[in-house]
Amino acid sequence: MNDTLLSDPAVIAVVVLGAVSVGSGIAVFVVDSMARATFALLVSFLAIAGVLLALDLVYLAVVTALMMTIEMAIMAVFMIMFMMNPAGLMPMTMVHNGRGSAAVGFVAFVALTVGIWTTDWPSRRGQPPADTTRQLGEAIMGSHMLVMLVVGIGLFATILSGTILATGRGRYDRFGADLRATRPDDPTPGGLPR
Amino acid sequence: MWGLWTAVGLVVAAGLGLGLVFAAADRVALTGAGPKALVEPVRSALRSLLEQRRTTLAPDRLLWRTACAAVPVLALLSMAVVPVGDRTLLSTSADLVWFNAMEALLWAAVWLIGWGPNAVHSLVGGYRFLAQGVAYELPLMFAIITAGLGAGSLRTTDVVAAQSDLWFVVTMPVAFVVFLGSAAAFAFWGPFAAPAGADIAGGVLSELSGVERLLVEAGRVVLLGASAAMAAALFLGGGSGPWLPDPVWQLLKTLLVTAVLVGVGRRLPVLRPDRAVELAWMVLVPATLLQALVVALLVLAGAYG
Amino acid sequence: MDLTGRIRRWALGRPRVLVIDAPGGERFRWQLEDELDRRHWPLALSPADTDLALVLGRPGAQLAAAIELLWSQVPQPRHRQDIAADGDLPAQLDAASVALVDAANRTEPVQPGAQTQLGNLGPEPDDVDDEHAGHSGHEGHHMHHGGDVAGLAMADTAPDRDGLTLDVLRVALGPVLPGWPTGLVLTGSMQGDVLTGVELAWVDGSDDPNHGVLQATPQAVAMDQLARILLVAGWPTAAAAARRARRDLSGSHPQRAAQTQRAAARVASRVRGSRALRWSVQGIGSTDRGMTPAGSAHAAGDVWGGVRHWCDVAAGGEPVPVAGSPRSLTEASILLEGSELAAARLVVATMDLERPATRVETESTGV
Amino acid sequence: MIAVLALFTMASALVVAGYGASLALSRARRPLEVLPFESGSLPQQHAVSRYHARWYAVTVLFLAFDMEMIFMYPWAVVVADLGASAVIEMFGFLAVLFVGVVYVWREGALRWT
């Protein structure tokens, strides 16, 4: 590794955090409790955020921590809503088809590792900009605008389809077949009159 | 090296001091006692240290204790980007996101405090916190982004510097109010205290005693104090002001924000999360978006220099 | 006195108090709360938060068992004291405070672990003759389908109102909860935070002949109810104001009557005028699902209607009758069926339940 | 980065110091083992069971909307440089998402079930 690129503490941090990430990733499948599995996964993601921080990609690091925490908390809600014995009070196993999944996992790991070490990575040209966040903003709003627009439509579709799939009641249940009711008929009233 | 540790010590001391001030102000508002209430947070802290810790039947001890410790640590970490004097401990191109992320990590910590002790009231409290998170996270983000938008930078010191002509609160009143309200929501304090409500016997706090209760309570007030200081920096021009030196102005503004937050917050009943969700999405989100739009147009018009 | 002793004394100078009152001693509880407010001794919300446990009146067998359990949940340093109605209240509190500091200076013997307590305190449902297997119920031979873990059963499953079959948790609310009617116990099942299968009952009454007579004006009683609602609704400053007004209303100062009335009216109008409270509680526990027209003579039978009713009475005005507010436990439990926990707490705090006048003490629970 | 590490270390040291002070000041060294508080009744079942959060429909909306934040933070930095087009694009994007919010609201998914 080129030591002009990464100062020593950064390399140490990447190695340690990488190990933490892998270790807690394994823990996801070892622990009994849904809460522990979820938050082991969160620890794994936070370690990745730490790696990004060590690489001086502050915005990506912080936004990874932010998004992943929120997402894992919401995942915990669903895990604990639907999985049996969510606290793992009774011994149970978190994996199904252990042999098959181990094989798939191993093959994927080998493929990725071989890929990483055999690829002829380009060497860095120039220096990273002082403000990586600005660079990201310019990229998003400039050359990658199309990506953002597609993502926007995709998110819109996600909101609609997700809501339709997740809710058992819709506007016809609330306002009547002709949508004429002045007040919705809901089990729990909300903060607004309609 | 010593310079670094001095700076870190200063930031931690500032965080604890702001927390203490907030706790004292809160106590004054709650009991109506005079300035003597200022020592009450210290007394409470000492009482907690004297008290025995508790554990329940079949708790998730690891997650529970980690989460209790995480609350004050996250609150202090959020101080890294709050200006103390005229500089911040961490000055990067994403300071504001850092502050936001520390609050986001509370999602996990507070829910786990509710989950840990295997007790009904505590569990309900943890879920109420997540429901509040779903309601207030986006308005908070929009409020923070609006401040960054006005300054054209996510660096706290740049945001402060950008207000040399005009304080942001003048053009961003909605963002200012929403920022403070959402910060109170993430510290589940005042009108947002449903996760620790009296109707569920203290909710997430209901099984905590001794040092663990102290850690969580201290984390809450430090977070609130840090938010008050951050609000002063992002919207009230930080240390700028006539006659007095900058740090004094900064302190005065922070104290003012604290006083207003406590005064208003304690005048309101709990806003129940099942109603707040709808209000947040249909009123706060559009309001903060419009606020951001107005600020964006002002930026285009060159209003911020 | 040594330094640590002094620190202890100072730190425990404002102990947190868990008030446990046996039915029939409401008026006395008011006096105690007033004295606590005067001393700035905060009320504890749960045993974890407690330094002093103060027991008012003479609890019957059921309440005594509850107190025993609660006491086992209070961390050291702690002190429990029975407060007598005929004694000097400030002196009793001073004594309790001193006893607490004494307790802090010595170590209590280690109490048995939670699982053992479960075995000792718990009613052994089916297997009492089963050589007390409850002490270590790992064998899973209890009636619950999932078997026991650490002596406690796993939750059952049942369909919920979204049509999903999820866990239902047996829960109990009361007799000791902040803002909860004295001596009421709610048992039911919870899915998420929705209560189903609600049953309400009164715990056994006090056997103290001095208790049971509530000599207070309707105005003061309404103010007390308001204080309770405000505590449950999460508005501690207004609840404290209501307690102060209650104290003045129940005090006998004829020369300050007008002033007292004005203060009471002020508290009531502050609560009535609160848009935030109205927004937060309107429509909860509605007896007619919000169909009451706006200009109706009756207040809507929801929590907000109840709050307005109590405000009117507390201000000394003519109360608007509340449509269909439950008076009996059966009516109340029907109203609570399927409500969310927070909503149920508000509904219970607002209700004016009729307690049987004579003390409820069946033969079997006699002391 | 080093500063963050130092701050984290000091904050953690404070937590440890809190535990140390508790150990020194409190008479009872071992935590009290109790049954979970159930307002004076014995718990009958473990509370940590499958919990039906009744606002799950909102989380779908939240997660989708939240994703957009990844764009909006960097966008805030470059508005002044890129001019009107950046503002139009971002608020067009947000408007589309907000139409989604209004739809969700009309379907009643913002209310707890």
mmCIF file with all atom_site columns, N, CA and C in Angstrom, chain C residues 27 30 214-224 245-251 260-261 310 313-314 316:
data_model
loop_
_atom_site.group_PDB
_atom_site.id
_atom_site.type_symbol
_atom_site.label_atom_id
_atom_site.label_alt_id
_atom_site.label_comp_id
_atom_site.label_asym_id
_atom_site.label_entity_id
_atom_site.label_seq_id
_atom_site.pdbx_PDB_ins_code
_atom_site.Cartn_x
_atom_site.Cartn_y
_atom_site.Cartn_z
_atom_site.occupancy
_atom_site.B_iso_or_equiv
_atom_site.pdbx_formal_charge
_atom_site.auth_seq_id
_atom_site.auth_comp_id
_atom_site.auth_asym_id
_atom_site.auth_atom_id
_atom_site.pdbx_PDB_model_num
ATOM 1  N N  . ARG C 1 27  ? -58.862 12.687 50.824 1.00 0.00 ? 27  ARG C N  1
ATOM 2  C CA . ARG C 1 27  ? -58.648 14.008 51.403 1.00 0.00 ? 27  ARG C CA 1
ATOM 3  C C  . ARG C 1 27  ? -57.265 14.099 52.051 1.00 0.00 ? 27  ARG C C  1
ATOM 4  N N  . TRP C 1 30  ? -54.576 14.502 49.544 1.00 0.00 ? 30  TRP C N  1
ATOM 5  C CA . TRP C 1 30  ? -54.418 15.893 49.123 1.00 0.00 ? 30  TRP C CA 1
ATOM 6  C C  . TRP C 1 30  ? -53.471 16.626 50.054 1.00 0.00 ? 30  TRP C C  1
ATOM 7  N N  . LEU C 1 214 ? -65.218 11.464 52.522 1.00 0.00 ? 214 LEU C N  1
ATOM 8  C CA . LEU C 1 214 ? -64.537 12.511 51.784 1.00 0.00 ? 214 LEU C CA 1
ATOM 9  C C  . LEU C 1 214 ? -65.287 13.809 52.000 1.00 0.00 ? 214 LEU C C  1
ATOM 10 N N  . GLN C 1 215 ? -64.798 14.586 52.948 1.00 0.00 ? 215 GLN C N  1
ATOM 11 C CA . GLN C 1 215 ? -65.477 15.846 53.237 1.00 0.00 ? 215 GLN C CA 1
ATOM 12 C C  . GLN C 1 215 ? -64.832 16.945 52.427 1.00 0.00 ? 215 GLN C C  1
ATOM 13 N N  . ALA C 1 216 ? -65.322 17.144 51.234 1.00 0.00 ? 216 ALA C N  1
ATOM 14 C CA . ALA C 1 216 ? -64.771 18.209 50.400 1.00 0.00 ? 216 ALA C CA 1
ATOM 15 C C  . ALA C 1 216 ? -65.863 18.723 49.495 1.00 0.00 ? 216 ALA C C  1
ATOM 16 N N  . THR C 1 217 ? -65.724 19.956 49.083 1.00 0.00 ? 217 THR C N  1
ATOM 17 C CA . THR C 1 217 ? -66.712 20.528 48.185 1.00 0.00 ? 217 THR C CA 1
ATOM 18 C C  . THR C 1 217 ? -66.575 19.891 46.813 1.00 0.00 ? 217 THR C C  1
ATOM 19 N N  . PRO C 1 218 ? -67.659 19.858 46.038 1.00 0.00 ? 218 PRO C N  1
ATOM 20 C CA . PRO C 1 218 ? -67.558 19.324 44.672 1.00 0.00 ? 218 PRO C CA 1
ATOM 21 C C  . PRO C 1 218 ? -66.501 20.060 43.863 1.00 0.00 ? 218 PRO C C  1
ATOM 22 N N  . GLN C 1 219 ? -66.337 21.340 44.191 1.00 0.00 ? 219 GLN C N  1
ATOM 23 C CA . GLN C 1 219 ? -65.357 22.144 43.465 1.00 0.00 ? 219 GLN C CA 1
ATOM 24 C C  . GLN C 1 219 ? -63.938 21.616 43.692 1.00 0.00 ? 219 GLN C C  1
ATOM 25 N N  . ALA C 1 220 ? -63.635 21.315 44.951 1.00 0.00 ? 220 ALA C N  1
ATOM 26 C CA . ALA C 1 220 ? -62.296 20.801 45.257 1.00 0.00 ? 220 ALA C CA 1
ATOM 27 C C  . ALA C 1 220 ? -62.098 19.419 44.655 1.00 0.00 ? 220 ALA C C  1
ATOM 28 N N  . VAL C 1 221 ? -63.150 18.616 44.687 1.00 0.00 ? 221 VAL C N  1
ATOM 29 C CA . VAL C 1 221 ? -63.050 17.277 44.096 1.00 0.00 ? 221 VAL C CA 1
ATOM 30 C C  . VAL C 1 221 ? -62.772 17.388 42.600 1.00 0.00 ? 221 VAL C C  1
ATOM 31 N N  . ALA C 1 222 ? -63.468 18.328 41.954 1.00 0.00 ? 222 ALA C N  1
ATOM 32 C CA . ALA C 1 222 ? -63.253 18.519 40.516 1.00 0.00 ? 222 ALA C CA 1
ATOM 33 C C  . ALA C 1 222 ? -61.826 18.980 40.251 1.00 0.00 ? 222 ALA C C  1
ATOM 34 N N  . MET C 1 223 ? -61.315 19.835 41.103 1.00 0.00 ? 223 MET C N  1
ATOM 35 C CA . MET C 1 223 ? -59.954 20.318 40.923 1.00 0.00 ? 223 MET C CA 1
ATOM 36 C C  . MET C 1 223 ? -58.959 19.169 41.071 1.00 0.00 ? 223 MET C C  1
ATOM 37 N N  . ASP C 1 224 ? -59.261 18.260 41.984 1.00 0.00 ? 224 ASP C N  1
ATOM 38 C CA . ASP C 1 224 ? -58.400 17.088 42.161 1.00 0.00 ? 224 ASP C CA 1
ATOM 39 C C  . ASP C 1 224 ? -58.416 16.225 40.901 1.00 0.00 ? 224 ASP C C  1
ATOM 40 N N  . ALA C 1 245 ? -54.572 25.069 43.629 1.00 0.00 ? 245 ALA C N  1
ATOM 41 C CA . ALA C 1 245 ? -55.943 25.576 43.700 1.00 0.00 ? 245 ALA C CA 1
ATOM 42 C C  . ALA C 1 245 ? -56.800 24.658 44.577 1.00 0.00 ? 245 ALA C C  1
ATOM 43 N N  . ARG C 1 246 ? -56.565 23.351 44.467 1.00 0.00 ? 246 ARG C N  1
ATOM 44 C CA . ARG C 1 246 ? -57.310 22.387 45.281 1.00 0.00 ? 246 ARG C CA 1
ATOM 45 C C  . ARG C 1 246 ? -57.041 22.622 46.758 1.00 0.00 ? 246 ARG C C  1
ATOM 46 N N  . ARG C 1 247 ? -55.771 22.901 47.075 1.00 0.00 ? 247 ARG C N  1
ATOM 47 C CA . ARG C 1 247 ? -55.412 23.158 48.471 1.00 0.00 ? 247 ARG C CA 1
ATOM 48 C C  . ARG C 1 247 ? -56.170 24.359 49.009 1.00 0.00 ? 247 ARG C C  1
ATOM 49 N N  . ASP C 1 248 ? -56.185 25.441 48.202 1.00 0.00 ? 248 ASP C N  1
ATOM 50 C CA . ASP C 1 248 ? -56.886 26.635 48.670 1.00 0.00 ? 248 ASP C CA 1
ATOM 51 C C  . ASP C 1 248 ? -58.382 26.388 48.793 1.00 0.00 ? 248 ASP C C  1
ATOM 52 N N  . LEU C 1 249 ? -58.913 25.624 47.827 1.00 0.00 ? 249 LEU C N  1
ATOM 53 C CA . LEU C 1 249 ? -60.359 25.373 47.855 1.00 0.00 ? 249 LEU C CA 1
ATOM 54 C C  . LEU C 1 249 ? -60.754 24.527 49.056 1.00 0.00 ? 249 LEU C C  1
ATOM 55 N N  . SER C 1 250 ? -59.877 23.598 49.435 1.00 0.00 ? 250 SER C N  1
ATOM 56 C CA . SER C 1 250 ? -60.256 22.727 50.547 1.00 0.00 ? 250 SER C CA 1
ATOM 57 C C  . SER C 1 250 ? -59.840 23.320 51.897 1.00 0.00 ? 250 SER C C  1
ATOM 58 N N  . GLY C 1 251 ? -59.082 24.421 51.856 1.00 0.00 ? 251 GLY C N  1
ATOM 59 C CA . GLY C 1 251 ? -58.741 25.082 53.111 1.00 0.00 ? 251 GLY C CA 1
ATOM 60 C C  . GLY C 1 251 ? -59.923 25.917 53.603 1.00 0.00 ? 251 GLY C C  1
ATOM 61 N N  . THR C 1 260 ? -59.587 32.802 46.413 1.00 0.00 ? 260 THR C N  1
ATOM 62 C CA . THR C 1 260 ? -59.493 31.385 46.085 1.00 0.00 ? 260 THR C CA 1
ATOM 63 C C  . THR C 1 260 ? -60.317 31.061 44.853 1.00 0.00 ? 260 THR C C  1
ATOM 64 N N  . GLN C 1 261 ? -61.522 31.621 44.823 1.00 0.00 ? 261 GLN C N  1
ATOM 65 C CA . GLN C 1 261 ? -62.392 31.372 43.669 1.00 0.00 ? 261 GLN C CA 1
ATOM 66 C C  . GLN C 1 261 ? -61.752 31.886 42.392 1.00 0.00 ? 261 GLN C C  1
ATOM 67 N N  . TRP C 1 310 ? -65.049 19.070 34.051 1.00 0.00 ? 310 TRP C N  1
ATOM 68 C CA . TRP C 1 310 ? -64.350 19.247 35.329 1.00 0.00 ? 310 TRP C CA 1
ATOM 69 C C  . TRP C 1 310 ? -63.891 20.682 35.511 1.00 0.00 ? 310 TRP C C  1
ATOM 70 N N  . VAL C 1 313 ? -66.898 22.644 36.744 1.00 0.00 ? 313 VAL C N  1
ATOM 71 C CA . VAL C 1 313 ? -67.188 22.407 38.159 1.00 0.00 ? 313 VAL C CA 1
ATOM 72 C C  . VAL C 1 313 ? -66.104 23.049 39.025 1.00 0.00 ? 313 VAL C C  1
ATOM 73 N N  . ALA C 1 314 ? -64.863 22.909 38.601 1.00 0.00 ? 314 ALA C N  1
ATOM 74 C CA . ALA C 1 314 ? -63.757 23.423 39.406 1.00 0.00 ? 314 ALA C CA 1
ATOM 75 C C  . ALA C 1 314 ? -63.797 24.941 39.497 1.00 0.00 ? 314 ALA C C  1
ATOM 76 N N  . GLY C 1 316 ? -66.386 26.552 39.721 1.00 0.00 ? 316 GLY C N  1
ATOM 77 C CA . GLY C 1 316 ? -67.552 26.910 40.516 1.00 0.00 ? 316 GLY C CA 1
ATOM 78 C C  . GLY C 1 316 ? -68.742 27.297 39.664 1.00 0.00 ? 316 GLY C C  1
#
